[in-house]
Tab-separated table of C-alpha atoms in Angstrom:
chain	number	residue	atom	x	y	z
A	1065	MET	CA	1.597	-8.713	67.837
A	1066	PRO	CA	3.391	-8.538	71.237
A	1067	THR	CA	3.356	-4.734	71.432
A	1068	ASP	CA	0.516	-2.749	73.062
A	1069	ILE	CA	-1.127	-1.135	70.033
A	1070	THR	CA	-3.419	1.014	72.179
A	1071	GLU	CA	-0.358	2.683	73.653
A	1072	GLN	CA	1.109	3.284	70.202
A	1073	ILE	CA	-2.195	4.727	68.939
A	1074	ALA	CA	-2.217	7.162	71.871
A	1075	LEU	CA	1.341	8.178	70.934
A	1076	GLN	CA	0.222	9.076	67.402
A	1077	SER	CA	-2.766	11.027	68.716
A	1078	SER	CA	-0.524	13.175	70.906
A	1079	HIS	CA	1.563	14.296	67.919
A	1080	SER	CA	-0.674	14.367	64.849
A	1081	TYR	CA	-3.658	16.349	63.615
A	1082	ASN	CA	-4.250	13.988	60.676
A	1083	VAL	CA	-7.931	12.975	60.933
A	1084	ARG	CA	-8.395	10.882	57.797
A	1085	PRO	CA	-10.285	7.561	58.156
A	1086	GLY	CA	-8.134	4.869	59.679
A	1087	THR	CA	-5.878	7.353	61.466
A	1088	PRO	CA	-4.363	7.112	64.056
A	1089	ASP	CA	-5.191	3.375	64.294
A	1090	PHE	CA	-3.149	2.588	61.189
A	1091	GLU	CA	-0.124	4.577	62.371
A	1092	GLY	CA	-0.387	2.986	65.814
A	1093	ALA	CA	-0.327	-0.500	64.331
A	1094	VAL	CA	2.588	0.475	62.075
A	1095	ALA	CA	4.468	1.837	65.096
A	1096	ALA	CA	3.875	-1.455	66.896
A	1097	ALA	CA	5.204	-3.316	63.839
A	1098	ILE	CA	8.325	-1.108	63.786
A	1099	GLU	CA	8.871	-1.752	67.476
A	1100	ASN	CA	8.476	-5.479	67.002
A	1101	ALA	CA	10.861	-5.513	64.005
A	1102	ILE	CA	13.531	-3.745	66.057
A	1103	ARG	CA	13.044	-6.248	68.881
A	1104	VAL	CA	13.433	-9.197	66.504
A	1105	LEU	CA	16.494	-7.625	64.879
A	1106	ILE	CA	18.302	-6.995	68.168
A	1107	GLU	CA	17.326	-10.235	69.910
A	1108	THR	CA	17.731	-12.727	67.062
A	1109	LYS	CA	19.957	-11.172	64.403
A	1110	TYR	CA	23.563	-10.045	64.271
A	1111	LEU	CA	25.631	-7.416	62.502
A	1112	TYR	CA	24.762	-6.580	58.896
A	1113	GLN	CA	21.488	-8.512	58.912
A	1114	LYS	CA	18.122	-6.972	58.096
A	1115	VAL	CA	14.417	-7.354	58.827
A	1116	SER	CA	11.351	-5.927	57.117
A	1117	VAL	CA	8.487	-4.311	59.010
A	1118	ASP	CA	5.423	-6.559	58.807
A	1119	LEU	CA	2.353	-4.437	57.972
A	1120	ASN	CA	-0.173	-7.292	57.853
A	1121	HIS	CA	-1.698	-6.483	61.234
A	1122	ALA	CA	-1.906	-2.786	60.374
A	1123	ARG	CA	-3.861	-3.683	57.241
A	1124	GLU	CA	-6.176	-6.016	59.166
A	1125	ILE	CA	-7.275	-3.434	61.724
A	1126	THR	CA	-7.508	-0.568	59.220
A	1127	GLN	CA	-9.540	-2.319	56.502
A	1128	PRO	CA	-12.874	-2.310	58.405
A	1129	LEU	CA	-12.341	1.306	59.524
A	1130	LEU	CA	-11.896	2.449	55.929
A	1131	ALA	CA	-14.875	0.421	54.708
A	1132	LYS	CA	-17.086	1.850	57.465
A	1133	ALA	CA	-16.075	5.409	56.578
A	1134	LEU	CA	-16.968	4.841	52.915
A	1135	LEU	CA	-20.393	3.263	53.568
A	1136	PRO	CA	-23.553	5.410	53.227
A	1137	GLY	CA	-25.128	6.804	56.387
A	1138	ALA	CA	-27.493	4.846	58.624
A	1139	GLY	CA	-30.869	3.966	57.097
A	1140	LYS	CA	-29.657	4.079	53.501
A	1141	THR	CA	-29.832	1.005	51.317
A	1142	ILE	CA	-26.600	-0.097	49.675
A	1143	THR	CA	-26.523	-2.198	46.537
A	1144	ALA	CA	-24.120	-5.016	45.751
A	1145	GLY	CA	-22.396	-2.797	43.199
A	1146	GLU	CA	-21.944	0.006	45.732
A	1147	LEU	CA	-20.605	-2.474	48.253
A	1148	SER	CA	-18.071	-3.711	45.695
A	1149	THR	CA	-17.035	-0.119	44.986
A	1150	VAL	CA	-16.548	0.503	48.711
A	1151	GLY	CA	-14.318	-2.560	48.902
A	1152	GLN	CA	-12.211	-1.443	45.943
A	1153	ARG	CA	-11.833	2.097	47.265
A	1154	SER	CA	-10.847	0.884	50.738
A	1155	ASP	CA	-8.290	-1.494	49.193
A	1156	GLU	CA	-6.787	1.317	47.139
A	1157	THR	CA	-6.654	3.660	50.127
A	1158	LEU	CA	-5.051	0.992	52.277
A	1159	LYS	CA	-2.460	0.298	49.575
A	1160	THR	CA	-1.600	4.002	49.461
A	1161	MET	CA	-1.304	4.158	53.260
A	1162	ALA	CA	0.996	1.140	53.283
A	1163	GLN	CA	3.183	2.712	50.580
A	1164	GLU	CA	3.412	5.885	52.672
A	1165	VAL	CA	5.169	3.922	55.415
A	1166	ASP	CA	8.215	3.644	53.155
A	1167	VAL	CA	8.466	7.397	52.632
A	1168	ARG	CA	7.184	8.904	55.880
A	1169	PRO	CA	9.870	9.728	58.462
A	1170	TRP	CA	9.906	7.637	61.633
A	1171	ALA	CA	10.336	9.382	64.977
A	1172	LEU	CA	11.947	7.400	67.790
A	1173	GLN	CA	10.428	7.730	71.281
A	1174	THR	CA	11.083	5.945	74.582
A	1175	ARG	CA	8.851	4.985	77.445
A	1176	HIS	CA	11.701	5.938	79.736
A	1177	THR	CA	11.523	9.587	80.836
A	1178	GLY	CA	14.781	9.867	82.748
A	1179	ASP	CA	16.212	8.579	85.995
A	1180	LYS	CA	15.197	11.572	88.078
A	1181	PRO	CA	11.457	11.873	88.794
A	1182	GLU	CA	11.660	15.663	89.027
A	1183	LEU	CA	12.885	15.802	85.409
A	1184	SER	CA	10.314	13.412	83.961
A	1185	GLN	CA	7.854	16.203	83.172
A	1186	PHE	CA	10.495	17.971	81.091
A	1187	HIS	CA	11.133	14.824	79.063
A	1188	ARG	CA	7.408	14.453	78.422
A	1189	ALA	CA	7.037	18.100	77.444
A	1190	ALA	CA	10.011	17.935	75.096
A	1191	SER	CA	8.458	15.010	73.193
A	1192	ILE	CA	5.156	16.799	72.566
A	1193	GLY	CA	4.656	18.454	69.221
A	1194	SER	CA	2.971	18.150	65.830
A	1195	PRO	CA	4.005	18.786	62.238
A	1196	ALA	CA	3.364	22.273	60.930
A	1197	LEU	CA	-0.080	22.962	59.494
A	1198	GLY	CA	-0.170	22.135	55.824
A	1199	THR	CA	2.361	19.297	56.093
A	1200	GLU	CA	1.522	16.551	53.615
A	1201	THR	CA	0.775	13.125	55.029
A	1202	LYS	CA	3.853	11.648	53.315
A	1203	ASP	CA	6.010	14.040	55.370
A	1204	MET	CA	4.263	13.458	58.715
A	1205	PRO	CA	6.363	11.398	61.132
A	1206	ILE	CA	5.226	8.011	62.385
A	1207	TYR	CA	6.146	8.007	66.066
A	1208	PHE	CA	7.191	4.706	67.604
A	1209	TYR	CA	8.344	3.488	70.991
A	1210	LEU	CA	11.596	1.587	71.376
A	1211	PRO	CA	11.028	-1.981	72.548
A	1212	ALA	CA	12.430	-3.616	75.656
A	1213	VAL	CA	14.811	-6.362	74.492
A	1214	SER	CA	16.119	-9.538	76.090
A	1215	ILE	CA	19.881	-9.851	75.580
A	1216	THR	CA	22.851	-11.104	77.564
A	1217	CYS	CA	24.095	-8.739	80.254
A	1218	GLY	CA	27.866	-8.737	80.718
A	1219	THR	CA	27.486	-7.665	84.340
A	1220	CYS	CA	24.653	-10.012	85.353
A	1221	LYS	CA	26.141	-12.867	83.255
A	1222	ARG	CA	22.689	-13.917	82.072
A	1223	THR	CA	19.906	-12.860	79.738
A	1224	THR	CA	18.059	-9.862	81.148
A	1225	THR	CA	15.656	-7.153	80.001
A	1226	PHE	CA	17.210	-4.029	78.504
A	1227	SER	CA	14.977	-0.963	78.145
A	1228	GLY	CA	15.378	1.960	75.771
A	1229	HIS	CA	16.897	4.930	77.581
A	1230	ALA	CA	15.560	8.477	77.271
A	1231	SER	CA	18.854	9.621	75.725
A	1232	SER	CA	18.075	7.483	72.644
A	1233	SER	CA	15.787	10.134	71.208
A	1234	THR	CA	18.176	13.096	71.363
A	1235	PHE	CA	17.133	15.723	68.817
A	1236	SER	CA	19.651	17.397	66.511
A	1237	ILE	CA	18.685	20.398	64.417
A	1238	HIS	CA	21.626	19.698	62.051
A	1239	SER	CA	20.766	16.066	61.344
A	1240	LEU	CA	21.429	14.867	57.781
A	1241	TYR	CA	18.438	12.542	58.031
A	1242	PRO	CA	15.788	11.744	56.937
A	1243	LEU	CA	16.829	11.482	53.305
A	1244	LYS	CA	14.303	10.777	50.566
A	1245	GLY	CA	15.447	8.158	48.061
A	1246	PRO	CA	14.057	5.883	45.348
A	1247	SER	CA	13.836	2.950	47.774
A	1248	GLY	CA	12.153	4.985	50.483
A	1249	THR	CA	13.184	7.329	53.249
A	1250	GLU	CA	16.613	6.702	54.780
A	1251	GLN	CA	17.334	7.272	58.480
A	1252	ILE	CA	19.868	6.373	61.164
A	1253	PHE	CA	18.798	5.546	64.730
A	1254	THR	CA	21.186	5.020	67.650
A	1255	PRO	CA	19.044	3.634	70.480
A	1256	ILE	CA	20.661	3.152	73.877
A	1257	PHE	CA	19.566	0.216	76.039
A	1258	ARG	CA	20.268	-0.321	79.742
A	1259	CYS	CA	19.906	-3.488	81.795
A	1260	GLU	CA	16.880	-3.256	84.079
A	1261	SER	CA	18.415	-5.727	86.529
A	1262	CYS	CA	21.817	-4.222	87.367
A	1263	ARG	CA	21.244	-0.807	85.692
A	1264	LYS	CA	24.967	-0.771	84.859
A	1265	SER	CA	25.323	-2.606	81.560
A	1266	ILE	CA	24.633	-0.397	78.526
A	1267	HIS	CA	24.318	-1.358	74.863
A	1268	THR	CA	24.298	1.162	72.029
A	1269	ILE	CA	22.840	0.006	68.735
A	1270	ALA	CA	23.138	1.520	65.246
A	1271	LEU	CA	20.108	0.950	63.017
A	1272	HIS	CA	19.927	1.971	59.354
A	1273	ARG	CA	16.443	2.292	57.924
A	1274	ILE	CA	15.570	2.464	54.223
A	1275	GLY	CA	11.872	2.247	53.454
A	1276	SER	CA	10.437	-0.542	55.589
A	1277	ARG	CA	13.751	-2.391	55.960
A	1278	ILE	CA	15.855	-2.038	59.098
A	1279	HIS	CA	19.550	-2.944	59.003
A	1280	LEU	CA	21.595	-3.762	62.128
A	1281	CYS	CA	24.916	-2.062	61.368
A	1282	GLY	CA	26.457	-1.534	64.804
A	1283	CYS	CA	26.445	-2.821	68.363
A	1284	ALA	CA	28.670	-1.702	71.226
A	1285	PRO	CA	29.755	-3.681	73.112
A	1286	ARG	CA	29.820	-6.533	70.636
A	1287	ARG	CA	26.837	-8.797	71.233
A	1288	GLU	CA	28.036	-12.369	71.121
A	1289	PRO	CA	25.705	-15.231	70.197
A	1290	LEU	CA	24.597	-17.627	72.906
A	1291	PRO	CA	26.587	-20.901	72.769
A	1292	SER	CA	24.923	-23.360	70.422
A	1293	ARG	CA	26.858	-26.382	71.722
A	1294	GLN	CA	28.749	-27.284	74.856
A	1295	VAL	CA	32.515	-27.612	74.388
A	1296	PRO	CA	35.460	-27.546	76.842
A	1297	GLU	CA	35.906	-24.120	78.424
A	1298	SER	CA	39.199	-23.509	76.605
A	1299	LEU	CA	37.456	-23.971	73.241
A	1300	ALA	CA	34.309	-21.928	73.951
A	1301	PRO	CA	35.796	-18.583	72.734
A	1302	ILE	CA	36.793	-20.188	69.424
A	1303	LEU	CA	33.302	-21.603	68.916
A	1304	SER	CA	31.864	-18.181	69.762
A	1305	ASP	CA	34.068	-16.562	67.097
A	1306	ALA	CA	32.932	-19.151	64.567
A	1307	GLU	CA	29.251	-18.612	65.373
A	1308	GLN	CA	29.676	-14.827	65.322
A	1309	ALA	CA	31.344	-14.887	61.912
A	1310	VAL	CA	28.549	-16.955	60.368
A	1311	ALA	CA	25.884	-14.820	62.064
A	1312	GLU	CA	27.460	-11.752	60.454
A	1313	GLY	CA	27.487	-13.372	57.021
A	1314	ASP	CA	31.172	-14.402	56.821
A	1315	VAL	CA	30.713	-18.161	56.590
A	1316	PHE	CA	34.287	-18.701	55.307
A	1317	ALA	CA	35.659	-17.172	58.515
A	1318	GLY	CA	33.313	-19.532	60.359
A	1319	PHE	CA	34.954	-22.518	58.619
A	1320	TYR	CA	38.375	-21.174	59.607
A	1321	HIS	CA	37.476	-20.754	63.289
A	1322	LEU	CA	35.778	-24.156	63.412
A	1323	ARG	CA	38.821	-25.895	61.931
A	1324	THR	CA	40.984	-24.028	64.469
A	1325	LEU	CA	38.716	-25.343	67.228
A	1326	ALA	CA	39.165	-28.926	65.997
A	1327	GLU	CA	42.935	-28.476	65.807
A	1328	HIS	CA	43.203	-26.937	69.267
A	1329	TYR	CA	41.085	-29.730	70.719
A	1330	MET	CA	43.316	-32.441	69.298
A	1331	ARG	CA	46.485	-30.599	70.350
A	1332	GLU	CA	45.190	-30.345	73.913
A	1333	GLN	CA	44.738	-34.120	74.104
A	1334	PHE	CA	48.515	-34.543	73.688
A	1335	CYS	CA	49.698	-31.231	75.167
A	1336	ILE	CA	51.104	-30.165	71.792
A	1337	PRO	CA	51.878	-26.422	71.880
A	1338	THR	CA	50.236	-24.312	69.195
A	1339	THR	CA	53.724	-23.132	68.205
A	1340	ASP	CA	54.767	-26.658	67.185
A	1341	GLN	CA	54.205	-27.382	63.497
A	1342	ILE	CA	52.205	-30.509	62.695
A	1343	ARG	CA	50.157	-31.361	59.626
A	1344	GLY	CA	46.417	-31.772	60.060
A	1345	GLU	CA	46.444	-35.362	58.753
A	1346	GLU	CA	49.233	-36.302	61.144
A	1347	LEU	CA	47.401	-34.716	64.062
A	1348	ILE	CA	44.197	-36.620	63.259
A	1349	ASP	CA	46.048	-39.941	62.954
A	1350	LYS	CA	47.700	-39.324	66.312
A	1351	HIS	CA	44.301	-38.441	67.809
A	1352	TYR	CA	42.681	-41.671	66.589
A	1353	GLU	CA	45.518	-43.843	67.935
A	1354	ARG	CA	43.963	-43.455	71.398
A	1355	PHE	CA	40.903	-45.473	70.421
A	1356	SER	CA	40.254	-49.081	69.565
A	1357	ASN	CA	38.805	-50.066	66.200
A	1358	GLU	CA	35.387	-50.539	67.828
A	1359	MET	CA	35.494	-47.023	69.246
A	1360	ARG	CA	36.642	-45.508	65.970
A	1361	ALA	CA	33.685	-47.129	64.210
A	1362	VAL	CA	31.119	-45.304	66.373
A	1363	LEU	CA	32.873	-41.944	66.684
A	1364	PRO	CA	31.549	-39.110	64.510
A	1365	SER	CA	34.287	-38.616	61.934
A	1366	MET	CA	36.777	-35.891	62.791
A	1367	THR	CA	38.625	-36.861	59.598
A	1368	GLU	CA	35.584	-35.971	57.487
A	1369	ALA	CA	34.956	-32.747	59.408
A	1370	PHE	CA	38.560	-31.538	59.171
A	1371	SER	CA	38.779	-32.443	55.477
A	1372	LYS	CA	35.504	-30.673	54.600
A	1373	LEU	CA	36.441	-27.585	56.612
A	1374	SER	CA	39.813	-27.359	54.854
A	1375	GLU	CA	38.197	-27.862	51.442
A	1376	ASN	CA	35.528	-25.197	52.031
A	1377	LEU	CA	38.043	-22.792	53.527
A	1378	HIS	CA	40.541	-22.986	50.665
A	1379	ALA	CA	37.935	-23.116	47.867
A	1380	ARG	CA	35.815	-20.404	49.542
A	1381	LYS	CA	32.666	-22.441	49.146
A	1382	GLY	CA	29.929	-23.680	51.426
A	1383	SER	CA	26.882	-22.181	53.154
A	1384	ALA	CA	25.678	-21.442	56.673
A	1385	SER	CA	23.827	-24.769	56.676
A	1386	ASP	CA	27.097	-26.533	55.753
A	1387	PHE	CA	28.750	-24.781	58.691
A	1388	LYS	CA	26.047	-26.014	61.088
A	1389	LYS	CA	26.428	-29.612	59.895
A	1390	LEU	CA	30.214	-29.499	60.309
A	1391	ARG	CA	29.924	-27.726	63.670
A	1392	ASP	CA	27.639	-30.485	64.937
A	1393	LEU	CA	29.975	-33.147	63.559
A	1394	VAL	CA	32.979	-31.662	65.390
A	1395	CYS	CA	31.048	-31.079	68.624
A	1396	ASP	CA	29.483	-34.551	68.502
A	1397	HIS	CA	32.966	-36.025	68.133
A	1398	ILE	CA	34.263	-34.049	71.125
A	1399	GLU	CA	31.289	-35.064	73.286
A	1400	MET	CA	31.590	-38.731	72.312
A	1401	CYS	CA	35.323	-38.720	73.055
A	1402	ALA	CA	34.622	-37.287	76.510
A	1403	ILE	CA	32.059	-40.040	77.198
A	1404	MET	CA	34.437	-42.778	76.072
A	1405	THR	CA	37.287	-41.349	78.132
A	1406	ARG	CA	35.118	-41.320	81.274
A	1407	ARG	CA	33.968	-44.888	80.661
A	1408	SER	CA	37.543	-46.095	80.167
A	1409	ALA	CA	38.571	-44.388	83.413
A	1410	ASN	CA	35.678	-46.006	85.317
A	1411	ASP	CA	36.445	-49.475	83.897
A	1412	ALA	CA	40.052	-49.099	84.989
């Protein structure tokens, strides 16, 4: 677990009076798991994708604490039957605690306490507080810190560290959330991240939580995927659109953009304007006329790629793995053509 659990445990202790066995260690480990899930979601997923919070580590560190609390006091002999009972009771308690994660509200916190040192103490004071006495455990918040995430900065033009800003945890007394539902508690979080390098680039994320599932449902500005393959500069935006569409679950749009990329590439080889009408088959035949039979034999097939893309696009069939295979076929063809063109120029 990459997150500092000790820090998360201290966060729980500063807000909760719950003193049952395993607390606040369990909540601290859960908070670390929530933080890690958000990091994975923002760094590796795209719009409309989801991740589940992994509670395995929370169970691992809590199990011995529960068993210890259920064992007889020092000096007392424990039988095998009693030991088995302790194990069963600790398992049942741990199962209940894990189920509570789905229904307990989560409270977003940030390590950032503002840009002005003189105001930091006010941010810290504002975040201190505990549930009212008598609050049931299922209604006690689990406090968690926002992670720092590594994403591409539009200003720095590279991958940098973005930290959660203090304004992410703005409190609203009229909030519609949390909502209790059959699948668990539902909440909306809108964390704000700022680049630690330039301190100018800002990303605002919309996260939808139901139970232990977190759904990435918004990102401003749009976070584009890193290029998976190298293509000519003029084609890079089209490949980015194709990758983005597939990442967001619209694989058919990915096929469309990828076929557009192949068409634009072949048009560029002959300076054919995009406004000029030409059938795909005719364009491919014209493209292959540049190469000898020997060269055609070793080139990855643009004919196959274009045909498969058209078939999948019109029939609305195919998967993300099919897209990746066709993307590699098109990009391999473009790279091989570039190599052959350079060799021909050198031989001349």
